[in-house]
């Protein structure tokens, strides 16, 4: 696969998503019902973060048992995490930041990958490695929409997925920015709902959110 094809695949996944839930899964048995609940609410592109001991097994279970979900791996911190994501069969990888080593490994990998950036210099390093779709993290805390617009000045062709501090109240404002392809966040799957198995509540929240962001 060429780097262009890989970037096109990444952009297509993010554009189809509108919202990408950032999932932290503590119990393996929650993985499949959670993915089904999200998909039932119209949210198909999922980021399973490598933040818990069961994360990789949870992602694997979702990939195997919920084929309608487009499962990516988040919190990729190094080349080993990236290789793990690819071996699991993830459709994409995403990071809160990047290191030169991670960018090099991702440039050599076929896995569509979105590095994280919060400054112009970080964005320049991502672009130099061939990555023009990036996660802007932590979006609200790193300057919000004003910072995004300032970055779009010198870098008009980048595509952005902001994450960090985004929720039901401000998702539409971010999505109205021309460079924003999708927004990410943990608000679509509150830890308390996962813990209590409130799958219907998660489905309802997803459906409500998508309806408000993409009115028929
Ligand atoms: C992430 O990794 O993208 C963040 O943890 C999500 O941020 P949020 O919890 O503010 O949505």
PDB file of C-alpha atoms and ligand atoms in Angstrom:
ATOM      1  CA  UNK A   1       0.000   0.000   0.000  1.00  0.00           C
ATOM      2  CA  UNK A   2       1.310   3.456  -0.828  1.00  0.00           C
ATOM      3  CA  UNK A   3       1.472   6.198   1.777  1.00  0.00           C
ATOM      4  CA  UNK A   4      -1.181   8.110  -0.218  1.00  0.00           C
ATOM      5  CA  UNK A   5      -3.585   5.166  -0.099  1.00  0.00           C
ATOM      6  CA  UNK A   6      -2.968   4.769   3.625  1.00  0.00           C
ATOM      7  CA  UNK A   7      -3.750   8.446   4.237  1.00  0.00           C
ATOM      8  CA  UNK A   8      -6.858   8.237   2.027  1.00  0.00           C
ATOM      9  CA  UNK A   9      -8.094   5.264   4.032  1.00  0.00           C
ATOM     10  CA  UNK A  10      -7.510   7.147   7.263  1.00  0.00           C
ATOM     11  CA  UNK A  11      -9.394  10.207   6.001  1.00  0.00           C
ATOM     12  CA  UNK A  12     -12.291   8.063   4.772  1.00  0.00           C
ATOM     13  CA  UNK A  13     -12.617   6.357   8.170  1.00  0.00           C
ATOM     14  CA  UNK A  14     -12.562   9.631  10.105  1.00  0.00           C
ATOM     15  CA  UNK A  15     -14.931  11.424   7.716  1.00  0.00           C
ATOM     16  CA  UNK A  16     -17.427   8.569   7.992  1.00  0.00           C
ATOM     17  CA  UNK A  17     -17.297   8.767  11.790  1.00  0.00           C
ATOM     18  CA  UNK A  18     -18.333  12.317  12.762  1.00  0.00           C
ATOM     19  CA  UNK A  19     -17.716  11.281  16.381  1.00  0.00           C
ATOM     20  CA  UNK A  20     -15.162   8.791  17.685  1.00  0.00           C
ATOM     21  CA  UNK A  21     -15.661   7.524  21.225  1.00  0.00           C
ATOM     22  CA  UNK A  22     -12.451   7.184  23.227  1.00  0.00           C
ATOM     23  CA  UNK A  23     -12.950   3.913  25.080  1.00  0.00           C
ATOM     24  CA  UNK A  24     -11.244   2.834  28.289  1.00  0.00           C
ATOM     25  CA  UNK A  25     -12.268  -0.732  29.050  1.00  0.00           C
ATOM     26  CA  UNK A  26     -11.542  -2.227  32.464  1.00  0.00           C
ATOM     27  CA  UNK A  27     -13.435  -5.536  32.163  1.00  0.00           C
ATOM     28  CA  UNK A  28     -13.052  -7.753  29.130  1.00  0.00           C
ATOM     29  CA  UNK A  29     -16.683  -8.860  29.332  1.00  0.00           C
ATOM     30  CA  UNK A  30     -17.827  -5.269  28.691  1.00  0.00           C
ATOM     31  CA  UNK A  31     -16.102  -5.041  25.305  1.00  0.00           C
ATOM     32  CA  UNK A  32     -18.616  -6.741  23.027  1.00  0.00           C
ATOM     33  CA  UNK A  33     -21.823  -5.344  24.585  1.00  0.00           C
ATOM     34  CA  UNK A  34     -20.252  -1.884  24.591  1.00  0.00           C
ATOM     35  CA  UNK A  35     -19.311  -2.089  20.912  1.00  0.00           C
ATOM     36  CA  UNK A  36     -22.810  -3.381  20.076  1.00  0.00           C
ATOM     37  CA  UNK A  37     -24.384  -0.522  22.039  1.00  0.00           C
ATOM     38  CA  UNK A  38     -22.307   2.080  20.202  1.00  0.00           C
ATOM     39  CA  UNK A  39     -23.006   0.555  16.786  1.00  0.00           C
ATOM     40  CA  UNK A  40     -26.728   0.374  17.601  1.00  0.00           C
ATOM     41  CA  UNK A  41     -26.615   4.118  18.244  1.00  0.00           C
ATOM     42  CA  UNK A  42     -24.980   4.730  14.851  1.00  0.00           C
ATOM     43  CA  UNK A  43     -21.421   5.129  16.148  1.00  0.00           C
ATOM     44  CA  UNK A  44     -19.254   2.645  14.265  1.00  0.00           C
ATOM     45  CA  UNK A  45     -15.721   4.050  14.418  1.00  0.00           C
ATOM     46  CA  UNK A  46     -14.305   3.230  17.856  1.00  0.00           C
ATOM     47  CA  UNK A  47     -11.007   4.051  19.553  1.00  0.00           C
ATOM     48  CA  UNK A  48      -9.996   1.428  22.110  1.00  0.00           C
ATOM     49  CA  UNK A  49      -7.253   2.966  24.220  1.00  0.00           C
ATOM     50  CA  UNK A  50      -4.294   0.888  25.371  1.00  0.00           C
ATOM     51  CA  UNK A  51      -4.760   2.158  28.914  1.00  0.00           C
ATOM     52  CA  UNK A  52      -5.832  -0.974  30.754  1.00  0.00           C
ATOM     53  CA  UNK A  53      -4.472  -4.521  31.013  1.00  0.00           C
ATOM     54  CA  UNK A  54      -7.424  -5.929  29.037  1.00  0.00           C
ATOM     55  CA  UNK A  55      -7.388  -3.294  26.278  1.00  0.00           C
ATOM     56  CA  UNK A  56      -5.811  -5.432  23.551  1.00  0.00           C
ATOM     57  CA  UNK A  57      -8.060  -8.428  24.285  1.00  0.00           C
ATOM     58  CA  UNK A  58     -11.080  -6.114  24.406  1.00  0.00           C
ATOM     59  CA  UNK A  59     -10.232  -4.688  20.989  1.00  0.00           C
ATOM     60  CA  UNK A  60      -9.720  -8.192  19.607  1.00  0.00           C
ATOM     61  CA  UNK A  61     -13.120  -9.308  20.913  1.00  0.00           C
ATOM     62  CA  UNK A  62     -14.806  -6.290  19.315  1.00  0.00           C
ATOM     63  CA  UNK A  63     -13.042  -6.898  15.995  1.00  0.00           C
ATOM     64  CA  UNK A  64     -14.021 -10.577  15.973  1.00  0.00           C
ATOM     65  CA  UNK A  65     -17.551 -10.352  17.316  1.00  0.00           C
ATOM     66  CA  UNK A  66     -18.820  -6.964  16.135  1.00  0.00           C
ATOM     67  CA  UNK A  67     -17.854  -6.791  12.457  1.00  0.00           C
ATOM     68  CA  UNK A  68     -19.959  -3.650  11.901  1.00  0.00           C
ATOM     69  CA  UNK A  69     -17.584  -1.719  14.173  1.00  0.00           C
ATOM     70  CA  UNK A  70     -14.487  -0.066  12.711  1.00  0.00           C
ATOM     71  CA  UNK A  71     -12.084  -0.581  15.568  1.00  0.00           C
ATOM     72  CA  UNK A  72      -8.947   1.495  15.986  1.00  0.00           C
ATOM     73  CA  UNK A  73      -6.364   1.459  18.742  1.00  0.00           C
ATOM     74  CA  UNK A  74      -5.651   4.614  20.721  1.00  0.00           C
ATOM     75  CA  UNK A  75      -2.982   5.708  23.183  1.00  0.00           C
ATOM     76  CA  UNK A  76      -0.308   4.250  20.890  1.00  0.00           C
ATOM     77  CA  UNK A  77       2.879   5.442  22.582  1.00  0.00           C
ATOM     78  CA  UNK A  78       5.633   3.606  20.713  1.00  0.00           C
ATOM     79  CA  UNK A  79       6.473   1.313  17.806  1.00  0.00           C
ATOM     80  CA  UNK A  80       5.592  -1.788  19.846  1.00  0.00           C
ATOM     81  CA  UNK A  81       2.066  -0.483  20.475  1.00  0.00           C
ATOM     82  CA  UNK A  82       1.741   0.278  16.768  1.00  0.00           C
ATOM     83  CA  UNK A  83       2.829  -3.247  15.822  1.00  0.00           C
ATOM     84  CA  UNK A  84       0.401  -4.644  18.406  1.00  0.00           C
ATOM     85  CA  UNK A  85      -2.465  -2.641  16.897  1.00  0.00           C
ATOM     86  CA  UNK A  86      -1.686  -3.944  13.417  1.00  0.00           C
ATOM     87  CA  UNK A  87      -1.373  -7.533  14.626  1.00  0.00           C
ATOM     88  CA  UNK A  88      -4.771  -7.272  16.326  1.00  0.00           C
ATOM     89  CA  UNK A  89      -6.404  -6.341  13.029  1.00  0.00           C
ATOM     90  CA  UNK A  90      -7.211  -2.754  14.006  1.00  0.00           C
ATOM     91  CA  UNK A  91      -8.348  -0.503  11.145  1.00  0.00           C
ATOM     92  CA  UNK A  92      -6.334   2.489  12.373  1.00  0.00           C
ATOM     93  CA  UNK A  93      -4.092   3.764  15.141  1.00  0.00           C
ATOM     94  CA  UNK A  94      -4.190   7.086  16.960  1.00  0.00           C
ATOM     95  CA  UNK A  95      -1.887   8.726  19.494  1.00  0.00           C
ATOM     96  CA  UNK A  96      -2.078  11.600  21.955  1.00  0.00           C
ATOM     97  CA  UNK A  97       1.330  12.776  20.695  1.00  0.00           C
ATOM     98  CA  UNK A  98       4.267  11.396  18.732  1.00  0.00           C
ATOM     99  CA  UNK A  99       7.979  10.725  18.981  1.00  0.00           C
ATOM    100  CA  UNK A 100      10.448  10.623  16.072  1.00  0.00           C
ATOM    101  CA  UNK A 101      10.658   6.830  16.545  1.00  0.00           C
ATOM    102  CA  UNK A 102       6.895   6.398  16.462  1.00  0.00           C
ATOM    103  CA  UNK A 103       6.531   8.582  13.353  1.00  0.00           C
ATOM    104  CA  UNK A 104       9.253   6.567  11.622  1.00  0.00           C
ATOM    105  CA  UNK A 105       7.596   3.258  12.516  1.00  0.00           C
ATOM    106  CA  UNK A 106       4.173   4.540  11.443  1.00  0.00           C
ATOM    107  CA  UNK A 107       5.552   5.836   8.132  1.00  0.00           C
ATOM    108  CA  UNK A 108       6.879   2.336   7.425  1.00  0.00           C
ATOM    109  CA  UNK A 109       3.634   0.635   8.496  1.00  0.00           C
ATOM    110  CA  UNK A 110       0.515  -0.017   6.444  1.00  0.00           C
ATOM    111  CA  UNK A 111      -1.713   0.791   9.416  1.00  0.00           C
ATOM    112  CA  UNK A 112      -3.532   4.110   8.880  1.00  0.00           C
ATOM    113  CA  UNK A 113      -2.278   6.277  11.731  1.00  0.00           C
ATOM    114  CA  UNK A 114      -3.118   9.685  13.216  1.00  0.00           C
ATOM    115  CA  UNK A 115      -0.353  11.164  15.392  1.00  0.00           C
ATOM    116  CA  UNK A 116      -1.191  13.669  18.101  1.00  0.00           C
ATOM    117  CA  UNK A 117      -0.123  17.299  17.922  1.00  0.00           C
ATOM    118  CA  UNK A 118      -0.667  20.415  20.043  1.00  0.00           C
ATOM    119  CA  UNK A 119       1.841  22.860  18.493  1.00  0.00           C
ATOM    120  CA  UNK A 120       3.079  24.037  15.086  1.00  0.00           C
ATOM    121  CA  UNK A 121       6.405  22.254  15.547  1.00  0.00           C
ATOM    122  CA  UNK A 122       4.713  18.961  16.363  1.00  0.00           C
ATOM    123  CA  UNK A 123       2.484  19.394  13.328  1.00  0.00           C
ATOM    124  CA  UNK A 124       5.527  20.065  11.138  1.00  0.00           C
ATOM    125  CA  UNK A 125       7.149  16.848  12.334  1.00  0.00           C
ATOM    126  CA  UNK A 126       3.982  14.894  11.588  1.00  0.00           C
ATOM    127  CA  UNK A 127       3.726  16.433   8.108  1.00  0.00           C
ATOM    128  CA  UNK A 128       7.404  15.767   7.406  1.00  0.00           C
ATOM    129  CA  UNK A 129       6.770  12.085   8.157  1.00  0.00           C
ATOM    130  CA  UNK A 130       3.795  12.053   5.772  1.00  0.00           C
ATOM    131  CA  UNK A 131       0.888  12.437   8.205  1.00  0.00           C
ATOM    132  CA  UNK A 132      -1.606  15.118   7.216  1.00  0.00           C
ATOM    133  CA  UNK A 133      -4.488  13.935   9.417  1.00  0.00           C
ATOM    134  CA  UNK A 134      -3.678  14.496  13.067  1.00  0.00           C
ATOM    135  CA  UNK A 135      -5.298  14.347  16.463  1.00  0.00           C
ATOM    136  CA  UNK A 136      -5.300  17.790  18.108  1.00  0.00           C
ATOM    137  CA  UNK A 137      -4.879  16.929  21.783  1.00  0.00           C
ATOM    138  CA  UNK A 138      -5.814  18.124  24.334  1.00  0.00           C
ATOM    139  CA  UNK A 139      -7.989  20.290  22.116  1.00  0.00           C
ATOM    140  CA  UNK A 140      -9.825  22.527  24.579  1.00  0.00           C
ATOM    141  CA  UNK A 141      -6.939  22.756  27.018  1.00  0.00           C
ATOM    142  CA  UNK A 142      -4.359  23.511  24.292  1.00  0.00           C
ATOM    143  CA  UNK A 143      -6.159  26.615  23.083  1.00  0.00           C
ATOM    144  CA  UNK A 144      -9.454  25.419  21.692  1.00  0.00           C
ATOM    145  CA  UNK A 145     -10.880  26.555  18.381  1.00  0.00           C
ATOM    146  CA  UNK A 146      -8.760  29.729  18.385  1.00  0.00           C
ATOM    147  CA  UNK A 147      -5.599  27.607  18.429  1.00  0.00           C
ATOM    148  CA  UNK A 148      -6.976  25.336  15.703  1.00  0.00           C
ATOM    149  CA  UNK A 149      -7.712  28.321  13.455  1.00  0.00           C
ATOM    150  CA  UNK A 150      -4.261  29.762  14.085  1.00  0.00           C
ATOM    151  CA  UNK A 151      -2.650  26.438  13.060  1.00  0.00           C
ATOM    152  CA  UNK A 152      -4.808  26.290   9.930  1.00  0.00           C
ATOM    153  CA  UNK A 153      -3.214  29.552   8.741  1.00  0.00           C
ATOM    154  CA  UNK A 154       0.238  28.192   7.866  1.00  0.00           C
ATOM    155  CA  UNK A 155      -1.092  24.642   7.360  1.00  0.00           C
ATOM    156  CA  UNK A 156      -4.329  25.003   5.387  1.00  0.00           C
ATOM    157  CA  UNK A 157      -4.393  21.438   4.052  1.00  0.00           C
ATOM    158  CA  UNK A 158      -4.245  19.468   7.281  1.00  0.00           C
ATOM    159  CA  UNK A 159      -7.168  17.431   8.549  1.00  0.00           C
ATOM    160  CA  UNK A 160      -7.840  17.462  12.269  1.00  0.00           C
ATOM    161  CA  UNK A 161      -9.576  15.264  14.796  1.00  0.00           C
ATOM    162  CA  UNK A 162      -9.748  17.316  17.996  1.00  0.00           C
ATOM    163  CA  UNK A 163     -10.020  15.400  21.268  1.00  0.00           C
ATOM    164  CA  UNK A 164      -9.873  16.469  24.880  1.00  0.00           C
ATOM    165  CA  UNK A 165     -12.613  18.471  26.536  1.00  0.00           C
ATOM    166  CA  UNK A 166     -15.148  17.825  23.772  1.00  0.00           C
ATOM    167  CA  UNK A 167     -18.698  16.827  24.633  1.00  0.00           C
ATOM    168  CA  UNK A 168     -22.306  17.157  23.634  1.00  0.00           C
ATOM    169  CA  UNK A 169     -22.271  20.919  24.222  1.00  0.00           C
ATOM    170  CA  UNK A 170     -19.360  21.853  21.945  1.00  0.00           C
ATOM    171  CA  UNK A 171     -18.993  19.004  19.409  1.00  0.00           C
ATOM    172  CA  UNK A 172     -21.032  20.836  16.741  1.00  0.00           C
ATOM    173  CA  UNK A 173     -18.910  23.985  17.062  1.00  0.00           C
ATOM    174  CA  UNK A 174     -15.727  22.001  16.456  1.00  0.00           C
ATOM    175  CA  UNK A 175     -17.260  20.078  13.548  1.00  0.00           C
ATOM    176  CA  UNK A 176     -18.194  23.358  11.863  1.00  0.00           C
ATOM    177  CA  UNK A 177     -14.478  24.130  11.384  1.00  0.00           C
ATOM    178  CA  UNK A 178     -13.472  23.316   7.780  1.00  0.00           C
ATOM    179  CA  UNK A 179     -10.377  21.294   8.771  1.00  0.00           C
ATOM    180  CA  UNK A 180     -12.154  19.156  11.348  1.00  0.00           C
ATOM    181  CA  UNK A 181     -12.973  15.695   9.977  1.00  0.00           C
ATOM    182  CA  UNK A 182     -14.346  14.191  13.201  1.00  0.00           C
ATOM    183  CA  UNK A 183     -14.283  14.824  16.932  1.00  0.00           C
ATOM    184  CA  UNK A 184     -13.191  12.356  19.584  1.00  0.00           C
ATOM    185  CA  UNK A 185     -13.998  12.048  23.238  1.00  0.00           C
ATOM    186  CA  UNK A 186     -14.957   9.931  26.175  1.00  0.00           C
ATOM    187  CA  UNK A 187     -18.333  11.567  26.751  1.00  0.00           C
ATOM    188  CA  UNK A 188     -20.231   9.063  24.593  1.00  0.00           C
ATOM    189  CA  UNK A 189     -19.450   6.204  26.953  1.00  0.00           C
ATOM    190  CA  UNK A 190     -19.251   7.409  30.566  1.00  0.00           C
ATOM    191  CA  UNK A 191     -17.298   5.073  32.856  1.00  0.00           C
ATOM    192  CA  UNK A 192     -20.334   4.788  35.153  1.00  0.00           C
ATOM    193  CA  UNK A 193     -22.509   3.549  32.274  1.00  0.00           C
ATOM    194  CA  UNK A 194     -19.924   0.964  31.274  1.00  0.00           C
ATOM    195  CA  UNK A 195     -19.577  -0.169  34.879  1.00  0.00           C
ATOM    196  CA  UNK A 196     -23.321  -0.553  35.341  1.00  0.00           C
ATOM    197  CA  UNK A 197     -23.878  -2.084  31.904  1.00  0.00           C
ATOM    198  CA  UNK A 198     -26.175   0.751  30.832  1.00  0.00           C
ATOM    199  CA  UNK A 199     -25.931  -0.256  27.189  1.00  0.00           C
ATOM    200  CA  UNK A 200     -29.338   1.186  26.310  1.00  0.00           C
ATOM    201  CA  UNK A 201     -28.259   4.531  27.778  1.00  0.00           C
ATOM    202  CA  UNK A 202     -25.083   4.537  25.672  1.00  0.00           C
ATOM    203  CA  UNK A 203     -27.053   3.672  22.520  1.00  0.00           C
ATOM    204  CA  UNK A 204     -29.531   6.477  23.262  1.00  0.00           C
ATOM    205  CA  UNK A 205     -26.760   9.011  23.888  1.00  0.00           C
ATOM    206  CA  UNK A 206     -25.037   8.078  20.598  1.00  0.00           C
ATOM    207  CA  UNK A 207     -28.263   8.309  18.620  1.00  0.00           C
ATOM    208  CA  UNK A 208     -29.130  11.678  20.201  1.00  0.00           C
ATOM    209  CA  UNK A 209     -25.656  13.057  19.567  1.00  0.00           C
ATOM    210  CA  UNK A 210     -25.548  11.970  15.931  1.00  0.00           C
ATOM    211  CA  UNK A 211     -29.039  13.350  15.337  1.00  0.00           C
ATOM    212  CA  UNK A 212     -28.013  16.740  16.708  1.00  0.00           C
ATOM    213  CA  UNK A 213     -24.766  16.777  14.693  1.00  0.00           C
ATOM    214  CA  UNK A 214     -26.131  15.384  11.437  1.00  0.00           C
ATOM    215  CA  UNK A 215     -29.780  16.486  11.266  1.00  0.00           C
ATOM    216  CA  UNK A 216     -31.733  14.578   8.597  1.00  0.00           C
TER     217      UNK A 216
HETATM  218  C1  LIG B   1      -8.183  11.175  24.700  1.00  0.00           C
HETATM  219  O1  LIG B   1      -7.281  10.412  24.884  1.00  0.00           O
HETATM  220  O2  LIG B   1      -8.521  11.477  23.552  1.00  0.00           O
HETATM  221  C2  LIG B   1      -8.827  11.828  25.866  1.00  0.00           C
HETATM  222  O3  LIG B   1      -8.642  11.109  27.026  1.00  0.00           O
HETATM  223  C3  LIG B   1     -10.265  12.097  25.679  1.00  0.00           C
HETATM  224  O4  LIG B   1     -10.497  13.294  26.288  1.00  0.00           O
HETATM  225  P1  LIG B   1     -11.865  13.554  27.023  1.00  0.00           P
HETATM  226  O5  LIG B   1     -11.951  12.552  28.135  1.00  0.00           O
HETATM  227  O6  LIG B   1     -11.790  14.972  27.514  1.00  0.00           O
HETATM  228  O7  LIG B   1     -12.978  13.349  26.029  1.00  0.00           O
END
